[in-house]
Amino acid sequence: MSTGKHRRGLVLEGGALRGLFTAGVLDIFLERGITFDGLIGVSAGACFGCNFKSQQLGRVIRYNKRFARDPRYCSWRSLLTTGNLFGAEFCYRELPNKLDVFDTAAFEKNPMEFHLVATDAATGKPIYKQLTKADDATLDWIRASASMPLVSQPVEIDGGLYFDGGLSDGIPLKYFESLGFTQNIVITTRPRGYRKFPRKSIALTKPFLRRYKAIYEALKTRHIWYNDTLEYIDRRVADGAAILIAPEKPLEISRVCHDPAIMQRVYDLGRKAAEKIKLF
C-alpha cells in the first residue's frame, strides 16, 4: 500500500467469464503480497475483485471450475426459469454463504477501499458505490453491477433498479482518478488495441427493453464512450500514470462456458500476464 500523496488503485473491467483472466492477475498479486489503496470493479470485475479484498487466493477459479456444469450457477435453463443467466439465489446467497464461503471478516478488516459501478435503469447513468460491509446489501450491489439486460433481471435496491455497470462506465479509470488514486493498474479483458463498433443487432433489443428506454439508449451509444475510455487509458499509460494489463489476444471463452479446462486456460493467461508486469 502506498504512502504519502500517491494512492495506488486497481481498475477492473468486466466481461463475464473473461474475468477469469483478471482473477489470474489478482492471484499473482496475492501470492506476492502486492497491495493497493483501493479497487473499483465493474460486473465480473466486481464479482471477482471482492475476493482480492477478502484475500482468498484461488477462490474464483476454484468455484468457477467446481460449478461450471451446474445449471444453478449459469445456464440457459436458469435464464428461462428465473430471468437470470447466472442464478441469483445460487450465485449470491448459497454459494458465498454455504458452498465456498466468502470470508466476510477478512473483507471488512482489509483497509483497501472497494468500489463498484452499476447503471441506473431509469437514467442509464453510472452509479458508483463504495462498500465496506460484506453483507447481503453488498452482494446485491455486486449482482447489480453484473446484471446485463436481456440475460438478467434488474436488481432492486432501496427502491431503485440497477443493471450492469458496463453499460455506462465499463473501465472507470477517470472516476478513480477523481477520488485521488493517482497510480492505477487497469486490467482489461480485451486485448490491447481492441475497439468496439456499433452493432446493428442492438435495434432488435428495443422491444425487450421498452420498459427501460435509457438502458436501450446506453446500449446504442456504448461503443462511443468505451472507445474514448480506451484512448484515455492509452494516454495515461504513456504519461506513466497508469499500467495496463490486457490479454495479448482474444481470450476465446464464451459467456456461458461450461468447460473447466477453458476456464483454467484463461485464468493461467492472467497469471502469465501479471508475471511480466513491473509495478510503479
mmCIF file of C-alpha atoms in Angstrom:
data_model
loop_
_atom_site.group_PDB
_atom_site.id
_atom_site.type_symbol
_atom_site.label_atom_id
_atom_site.label_comp_id
_atom_site.label_asym_id
_atom_site.label_seq_id
_atom_site.Cartn_x
_atom_site.Cartn_y
_atom_site.Cartn_z
ATOM 1 C CA MET A 1 0.000 0.000 0.000
ATOM 2 C CA SER A 2 1.279 3.437 -0.875
ATOM 3 C CA THR A 3 2.243 6.216 1.462
ATOM 4 C CA GLY A 4 2.242 9.966 1.019
ATOM 5 C CA LYS A 5 0.181 11.724 -1.602
ATOM 6 C CA HIS A 6 0.087 8.913 -4.177
ATOM 7 C CA ARG A 7 -2.687 6.360 -3.819
ATOM 8 C CA ARG A 8 -2.470 3.155 -5.806
ATOM 9 C CA GLY A 9 -5.609 1.719 -7.328
ATOM 10 C CA LEU A 10 -6.887 -1.254 -9.274
ATOM 11 C CA VAL A 11 -9.442 -0.705 -12.049
ATOM 12 C CA LEU A 12 -11.100 -3.933 -13.182
ATOM 13 C CA GLU A 13 -13.156 -4.312 -16.357
ATOM 14 C CA GLY A 14 -15.936 -6.898 -16.580
ATOM 15 C CA GLY A 15 -16.654 -9.339 -19.370
ATOM 16 C CA ALA A 16 -18.393 -12.311 -17.731
ATOM 17 C CA LEU A 17 -16.066 -15.316 -17.726
ATOM 18 C CA ARG A 18 -13.334 -13.315 -19.463
ATOM 19 C CA GLY A 19 -12.920 -12.021 -15.917
ATOM 20 C CA LEU A 20 -11.064 -15.232 -15.090
ATOM 21 C CA PHE A 21 -8.096 -13.525 -16.769
ATOM 22 C CA THR A 22 -8.390 -10.801 -14.122
ATOM 23 C CA ALA A 23 -8.664 -13.436 -11.398
ATOM 24 C CA GLY A 24 -5.342 -14.890 -12.510
ATOM 25 C CA VAL A 25 -3.684 -11.479 -12.333
ATOM 26 C CA LEU A 26 -5.076 -10.801 -8.859
ATOM 27 C CA ASP A 27 -3.941 -14.161 -7.520
ATOM 28 C CA ILE A 28 -0.361 -13.376 -8.546
ATOM 29 C CA PHE A 29 -0.665 -10.097 -6.632
ATOM 30 C CA LEU A 30 -1.938 -12.000 -3.575
ATOM 31 C CA GLU A 31 0.884 -14.515 -3.770
ATOM 32 C CA ARG A 32 3.430 -11.721 -3.909
ATOM 33 C CA GLY A 33 1.864 -9.636 -1.159
ATOM 34 C CA ILE A 34 1.173 -6.701 -3.502
ATOM 35 C CA THR A 35 -1.375 -4.327 -2.007
ATOM 36 C CA PHE A 36 -3.385 -1.341 -3.173
ATOM 37 C CA ASP A 37 -5.218 1.529 -1.548
ATOM 38 C CA GLY A 38 -8.397 0.923 -3.489
ATOM 39 C CA LEU A 39 -10.116 -1.251 -6.082
ATOM 40 C CA ILE A 40 -13.011 -0.468 -8.386
ATOM 41 C CA GLY A 41 -14.675 -3.265 -10.310
ATOM 42 C CA VAL A 42 -17.366 -3.464 -12.942
ATOM 43 C CA SER A 43 -19.537 -6.536 -13.464
ATOM 44 C CA ALA A 44 -17.206 -9.573 -13.302
ATOM 45 C CA GLY A 45 -14.515 -7.163 -12.129
ATOM 46 C CA ALA A 46 -16.602 -6.570 -9.004
ATOM 47 C CA CYS A 47 -17.717 -10.208 -8.618
ATOM 48 C CA PHE A 48 -14.168 -11.498 -8.772
ATOM 49 C CA GLY A 49 -12.390 -8.440 -7.371
ATOM 50 C CA CYS A 50 -14.122 -8.700 -3.996
ATOM 51 C CA ASN A 51 -12.062 -11.847 -3.413
ATOM 52 C CA PHE A 52 -8.920 -9.754 -3.639
ATOM 53 C CA LYS A 53 -10.153 -7.641 -0.738
ATOM 54 C CA SER A 54 -11.049 -10.773 1.237
ATOM 55 C CA GLN A 55 -7.618 -12.176 0.269
ATOM 56 C CA GLN A 56 -8.994 -15.538 -0.795
ATOM 57 C CA LEU A 57 -6.293 -16.822 -3.087
ATOM 58 C CA GLY A 58 -7.622 -19.234 -5.706
ATOM 59 C CA ARG A 59 -11.273 -18.959 -4.727
ATOM 60 C CA VAL A 60 -12.502 -17.551 -8.051
ATOM 61 C CA ILE A 61 -11.034 -20.238 -10.278
ATOM 62 C CA ARG A 62 -11.953 -22.918 -7.732
ATOM 63 C CA TYR A 63 -15.689 -22.220 -7.564
ATOM 64 C CA ASN A 64 -15.993 -21.481 -11.279
ATOM 65 C CA LYS A 65 -14.497 -24.853 -12.164
ATOM 66 C CA ARG A 66 -16.441 -26.649 -9.441
ATOM 67 C CA PHE A 67 -19.813 -25.324 -10.610
ATOM 68 C CA ALA A 68 -19.008 -24.999 -14.323
ATOM 69 C CA ARG A 69 -21.648 -27.563 -15.276
ATOM 70 C CA ASP A 70 -24.135 -26.829 -12.514
ATOM 71 C CA PRO A 71 -27.291 -25.348 -14.121
ATOM 72 C CA ARG A 72 -27.988 -23.374 -10.944
ATOM 73 C CA TYR A 73 -24.790 -21.402 -11.494
ATOM 74 C CA CYS A 74 -25.000 -20.438 -15.163
ATOM 75 C CA SER A 75 -27.341 -21.911 -17.756
ATOM 76 C CA TRP A 76 -29.993 -21.136 -20.299
ATOM 77 C CA ARG A 77 -32.336 -23.131 -18.067
ATOM 78 C CA SER A 78 -31.679 -20.658 -15.285
ATOM 79 C CA LEU A 79 -32.414 -17.798 -17.679
ATOM 80 C CA LEU A 80 -35.728 -19.327 -18.761
ATOM 81 C CA THR A 81 -36.885 -20.188 -15.246
ATOM 82 C CA THR A 82 -35.574 -17.208 -13.246
ATOM 83 C CA GLY A 83 -34.801 -14.490 -15.781
ATOM 84 C CA ASN A 84 -31.115 -14.620 -14.834
ATOM 85 C CA LEU A 85 -28.436 -16.427 -16.818
ATOM 86 C CA PHE A 86 -26.331 -16.573 -13.664
ATOM 87 C CA GLY A 87 -28.671 -17.832 -10.954
ATOM 88 C CA ALA A 88 -29.169 -15.005 -8.474
ATOM 89 C CA GLU A 89 -30.060 -17.030 -5.394
ATOM 90 C CA PHE A 90 -27.387 -19.636 -6.052
ATOM 91 C CA CYS A 91 -24.535 -17.270 -7.018
ATOM 92 C CA TYR A 92 -25.157 -14.532 -4.475
ATOM 93 C CA ARG A 93 -26.529 -16.421 -1.490
ATOM 94 C CA GLU A 94 -25.997 -20.195 -1.458
ATOM 95 C CA LEU A 95 -22.509 -20.227 -2.975
ATOM 96 C CA PRO A 96 -20.871 -17.473 -0.845
ATOM 97 C CA ASN A 97 -22.708 -18.404 2.365
ATOM 98 C CA LYS A 98 -22.533 -22.217 2.235
ATOM 99 C CA LEU A 99 -20.749 -23.868 -0.679
ATOM 100 C CA ASP A 100 -17.499 -21.872 -0.996
ATOM 101 C CA VAL A 101 -17.709 -19.446 1.872
ATOM 102 C CA PHE A 102 -16.758 -15.829 1.282
ATOM 103 C CA ASP A 103 -14.557 -14.521 4.097
ATOM 104 C CA THR A 104 -16.650 -11.616 5.307
ATOM 105 C CA ALA A 105 -14.380 -10.858 8.274
ATOM 106 C CA ALA A 106 -11.293 -10.567 6.061
ATOM 107 C CA PHE A 107 -13.175 -8.368 3.570
ATOM 108 C CA GLU A 108 -14.196 -5.930 6.302
ATOM 109 C CA LYS A 109 -10.798 -5.966 8.034
ATOM 110 C CA ASN A 110 -8.792 -5.170 4.906
ATOM 111 C CA PRO A 111 -8.311 -1.362 4.753
ATOM 112 C CA MET A 112 -8.273 -1.339 0.942
ATOM 113 C CA GLU A 113 -11.302 0.565 -0.377
ATOM 114 C CA PHE A 114 -13.731 -1.430 -2.511
ATOM 115 C CA HIS A 115 -15.855 0.374 -5.102
ATOM 116 C CA LEU A 116 -18.066 -0.779 -7.951
ATOM 117 C CA VAL A 117 -20.167 0.608 -10.782
ATOM 118 C CA ALA A 118 -23.793 -0.164 -11.600
ATOM 119 C CA THR A 119 -26.128 1.511 -14.087
ATOM 120 C CA ASP A 120 -29.334 3.232 -13.041
ATOM 121 C CA ALA A 121 -32.167 1.643 -15.028
ATOM 122 C CA ALA A 122 -34.144 4.899 -15.057
ATOM 123 C CA THR A 123 -31.383 7.178 -16.340
ATOM 124 C CA GLY A 124 -28.781 4.933 -17.959
ATOM 125 C CA LYS A 125 -26.130 6.752 -15.915
ATOM 126 C CA PRO A 126 -23.396 5.168 -13.784
ATOM 127 C CA ILE A 127 -23.854 4.763 -10.042
ATOM 128 C CA TYR A 128 -20.643 4.487 -8.053
ATOM 129 C CA LYS A 129 -20.740 2.717 -4.690
ATOM 130 C CA GLN A 130 -18.105 2.218 -2.035
ATOM 131 C CA LEU A 131 -18.856 -0.887 0.004
ATOM 132 C CA THR A 132 -17.369 -1.556 3.426
ATOM 133 C CA LYS A 133 -19.565 -4.359 4.766
ATOM 134 C CA ALA A 134 -19.741 -7.912 3.465
ATOM 135 C CA ASP A 135 -23.476 -8.301 3.939
ATOM 136 C CA ASP A 136 -26.471 -9.113 1.754
ATOM 137 C CA ALA A 137 -26.726 -5.477 0.630
ATOM 138 C CA THR A 138 -23.163 -5.605 -0.684
ATOM 139 C CA LEU A 139 -23.895 -8.856 -2.520
ATOM 140 C CA ASP A 140 -26.946 -7.191 -4.076
ATOM 141 C CA TRP A 141 -24.799 -4.303 -5.337
ATOM 142 C CA ILE A 142 -22.275 -6.757 -6.768
ATOM 143 C CA ARG A 143 -25.110 -8.614 -8.507
ATOM 144 C CA ALA A 144 -26.456 -5.326 -9.844
ATOM 145 C CA SER A 145 -23.055 -4.448 -11.261
ATOM 146 C CA ALA A 146 -23.111 -7.730 -13.195
ATOM 147 C CA SER A 147 -26.767 -7.801 -14.320
ATOM 148 C CA MET A 148 -26.658 -7.411 -18.078
ATOM 149 C CA PRO A 149 -30.063 -6.637 -19.639
ATOM 150 C CA LEU A 150 -31.763 -9.369 -21.661
ATOM 151 C CA VAL A 151 -29.968 -12.099 -19.691
ATOM 152 C CA SER A 152 -30.605 -10.671 -16.209
ATOM 153 C CA GLN A 153 -33.358 -9.027 -14.255
ATOM 154 C CA PRO A 154 -32.604 -5.558 -12.859
ATOM 155 C CA VAL A 155 -31.693 -5.593 -9.187
ATOM 156 C CA GLU A 156 -33.875 -3.573 -6.848
ATOM 157 C CA ILE A 157 -32.000 -1.779 -4.076
ATOM 158 C CA ASP A 158 -33.605 0.829 -1.820
ATOM 159 C CA GLY A 159 -36.379 1.442 -4.339
ATOM 160 C CA GLY A 160 -34.080 1.839 -7.363
ATOM 161 C CA LEU A 161 -33.445 -0.584 -10.217
ATOM 162 C CA TYR A 162 -29.918 -1.252 -11.450
ATOM 163 C CA PHE A 163 -28.197 -3.056 -14.296
ATOM 164 C CA ASP A 164 -24.638 -3.898 -15.300
ATOM 165 C CA GLY A 165 -22.086 -1.124 -14.779
ATOM 166 C CA GLY A 166 -20.527 -1.931 -18.130
ATOM 167 C CA LEU A 167 -23.415 -0.148 -19.820
ATOM 168 C CA SER A 168 -22.326 3.254 -18.529
ATOM 169 C CA ASP A 169 -18.699 3.173 -17.300
ATOM 170 C CA GLY A 170 -17.035 -0.120 -18.056
ATOM 171 C CA ILE A 171 -13.452 0.901 -17.199
ATOM 172 C CA PRO A 172 -13.805 3.670 -14.582
ATOM 173 C CA LEU A 173 -10.249 4.992 -14.536
ATOM 174 C CA LYS A 174 -11.300 8.644 -14.726
ATOM 175 C CA TYR A 175 -13.636 8.217 -11.784
ATOM 176 C CA PHE A 176 -10.959 6.563 -9.676
ATOM 177 C CA GLU A 177 -8.513 9.327 -10.510
ATOM 178 C CA SER A 178 -11.139 11.837 -9.360
ATOM 179 C CA LEU A 179 -11.030 10.149 -5.935
ATOM 180 C CA GLY A 180 -7.294 10.719 -5.675
ATOM 181 C CA PHE A 181 -5.969 7.417 -6.978
ATOM 182 C CA THR A 182 -3.040 8.719 -8.988
ATOM 183 C CA GLN A 183 -1.236 5.463 -9.738
ATOM 184 C CA ASN A 184 -3.540 2.846 -11.212
ATOM 185 C CA ILE A 185 -3.278 -0.601 -12.677
ATOM 186 C CA VAL A 186 -6.045 -1.143 -15.224
ATOM 187 C CA ILE A 187 -6.934 -4.740 -16.062
ATOM 188 C CA THR A 188 -8.994 -5.215 -19.211
ATOM 189 C CA THR A 189 -10.360 -8.451 -20.611
ATOM 190 C CA ARG A 190 -9.992 -7.429 -24.245
ATOM 191 C CA PRO A 191 -6.597 -7.238 -25.965
ATOM 192 C CA ARG A 192 -4.663 -4.002 -26.175
ATOM 193 C CA GLY A 193 -5.848 -2.129 -29.263
ATOM 194 C CA TYR A 194 -9.365 -3.565 -29.185
ATOM 195 C CA ARG A 195 -12.164 -1.182 -30.171
ATOM 196 C CA LYS A 196 -15.958 -1.587 -30.138
ATOM 197 C CA PHE A 197 -18.092 -0.982 -33.227
ATOM 198 C CA PRO A 198 -21.777 -0.073 -33.394
ATOM 199 C CA ARG A 199 -23.920 -3.180 -33.745
ATOM 200 C CA LYS A 200 -26.993 -3.180 -35.973
ATOM 201 C CA SER A 201 -28.400 -6.036 -33.881
ATOM 202 C CA ILE A 202 -28.921 -3.611 -30.997
ATOM 203 C CA ALA A 203 -32.149 -2.490 -32.695
ATOM 204 C CA LEU A 204 -33.543 -5.991 -32.163
ATOM 205 C CA THR A 205 -33.366 -5.495 -28.403
ATOM 206 C CA LYS A 206 -35.645 -2.436 -28.387
ATOM 207 C CA PRO A 207 -38.936 -4.338 -27.920
ATOM 208 C CA PHE A 208 -37.451 -6.261 -24.992
ATOM 209 C CA LEU A 209 -36.254 -3.061 -23.319
ATOM 210 C CA ARG A 210 -39.374 -0.967 -23.801
ATOM 211 C CA ARG A 211 -39.619 -0.580 -20.006
ATOM 212 C CA TYR A 212 -36.013 0.606 -19.854
ATOM 213 C CA LYS A 213 -35.599 3.185 -22.600
ATOM 214 C CA ALA A 214 -32.498 4.702 -21.016
ATOM 215 C CA ILE A 215 -30.834 1.287 -20.982
ATOM 216 C CA TYR A 216 -31.586 0.820 -24.668
ATOM 217 C CA GLU A 217 -30.008 4.205 -25.412
ATOM 218 C CA ALA A 218 -26.986 3.229 -23.312
ATOM 219 C CA LEU A 219 -26.545 0.065 -25.344
ATOM 220 C CA LYS A 220 -26.749 2.030 -28.606
ATOM 221 C CA THR A 221 -24.039 4.504 -27.631
ATOM 222 C CA ARG A 222 -21.787 2.299 -25.511
ATOM 223 C CA HIS A 223 -19.155 1.918 -28.228
ATOM 224 C CA ILE A 224 -18.560 5.688 -28.289
ATOM 225 C CA TRP A 225 -17.623 6.253 -24.658
ATOM 226 C CA TYR A 226 -15.935 2.862 -24.421
ATOM 227 C CA ASN A 227 -13.519 3.674 -27.234
ATOM 228 C CA ASP A 228 -12.920 7.135 -25.768
ATOM 229 C CA THR A 229 -12.058 5.453 -22.469
ATOM 230 C CA LEU A 230 -9.568 3.124 -24.123
ATOM 231 C CA GLU A 231 -7.844 6.084 -25.766
ATOM 232 C CA TYR A 232 -7.711 7.876 -22.412
ATOM 233 C CA ILE A 233 -6.143 4.807 -20.818
ATOM 234 C CA ASP A 234 -3.506 4.720 -23.551
ATOM 235 C CA ARG A 235 -2.645 8.353 -22.824
ATOM 236 C CA ARG A 236 -2.387 7.732 -19.084
ATOM 237 C CA VAL A 237 -0.125 4.750 -19.705
ATOM 238 C CA ALA A 238 2.084 6.916 -21.951
ATOM 239 C CA ASP A 239 2.198 9.539 -19.184
ATOM 240 C CA GLY A 240 3.365 6.958 -16.658
ATOM 241 C CA ALA A 241 0.228 7.429 -14.536
ATOM 242 C CA ALA A 242 -1.271 4.006 -15.272
ATOM 243 C CA ILE A 243 -0.242 0.473 -16.107
ATOM 244 C CA LEU A 244 -2.393 -1.601 -18.446
ATOM 245 C CA ILE A 245 -2.614 -5.370 -18.109
ATOM 246 C CA ALA A 246 -4.506 -6.905 -21.023
ATOM 247 C CA PRO A 247 -4.614 -10.227 -22.878
ATOM 248 C CA GLU A 248 -2.254 -10.491 -25.819
ATOM 249 C CA LYS A 249 -5.066 -11.860 -27.982
ATOM 250 C CA PRO A 250 -8.808 -12.585 -27.654
ATOM 251 C CA LEU A 251 -9.465 -14.918 -24.741
ATOM 252 C CA GLU A 252 -11.903 -17.143 -26.654
ATOM 253 C CA ILE A 253 -14.170 -18.023 -23.780
ATOM 254 C CA SER A 254 -17.945 -17.737 -24.028
ATOM 255 C CA ARG A 255 -20.249 -16.088 -21.527
ATOM 256 C CA VAL A 256 -21.780 -19.489 -20.750
ATOM 257 C CA CYS A 257 -18.621 -21.597 -20.846
ATOM 258 C CA HIS A 258 -19.044 -24.912 -19.017
ATOM 259 C CA ASP A 259 -15.568 -26.307 -19.671
ATOM 260 C CA PRO A 260 -13.242 -26.185 -16.639
ATOM 261 C CA ALA A 261 -10.211 -26.634 -18.905
ATOM 262 C CA ILE A 262 -11.039 -23.450 -20.839
ATOM 263 C CA MET A 263 -11.616 -21.604 -17.573
ATOM 264 C CA GLN A 264 -8.209 -22.729 -16.318
ATOM 265 C CA ARG A 265 -6.536 -21.647 -19.563
ATOM 266 C CA VAL A 266 -7.945 -18.119 -19.315
ATOM 267 C CA TYR A 267 -7.007 -17.883 -15.641
ATOM 268 C CA ASP A 268 -3.460 -19.049 -16.420
ATOM 269 C CA LEU A 269 -3.147 -16.387 -19.126
ATOM 270 C CA GLY A 270 -3.891 -13.781 -16.472
ATOM 271 C CA ARG A 271 -1.217 -15.200 -14.209
ATOM 272 C CA LYS A 272 1.347 -15.109 -17.014
ATOM 273 C CA ALA A 273 0.430 -11.521 -17.890
ATOM 274 C CA ALA A 274 0.872 -10.421 -14.272
ATOM 275 C CA GLU A 275 4.283 -12.046 -14.030
ATOM 276 C CA LYS A 276 5.575 -9.806 -16.817
ATOM 277 C CA ILE A 277 4.483 -6.521 -15.243
ATOM 278 C CA LYS A 278 6.802 -4.110 -13.500
ATOM 279 C CA LEU A 279 4.832 -2.095 -10.972
ATOM 280 C CA PHE A 280 5.256 1.560 -10.083
#
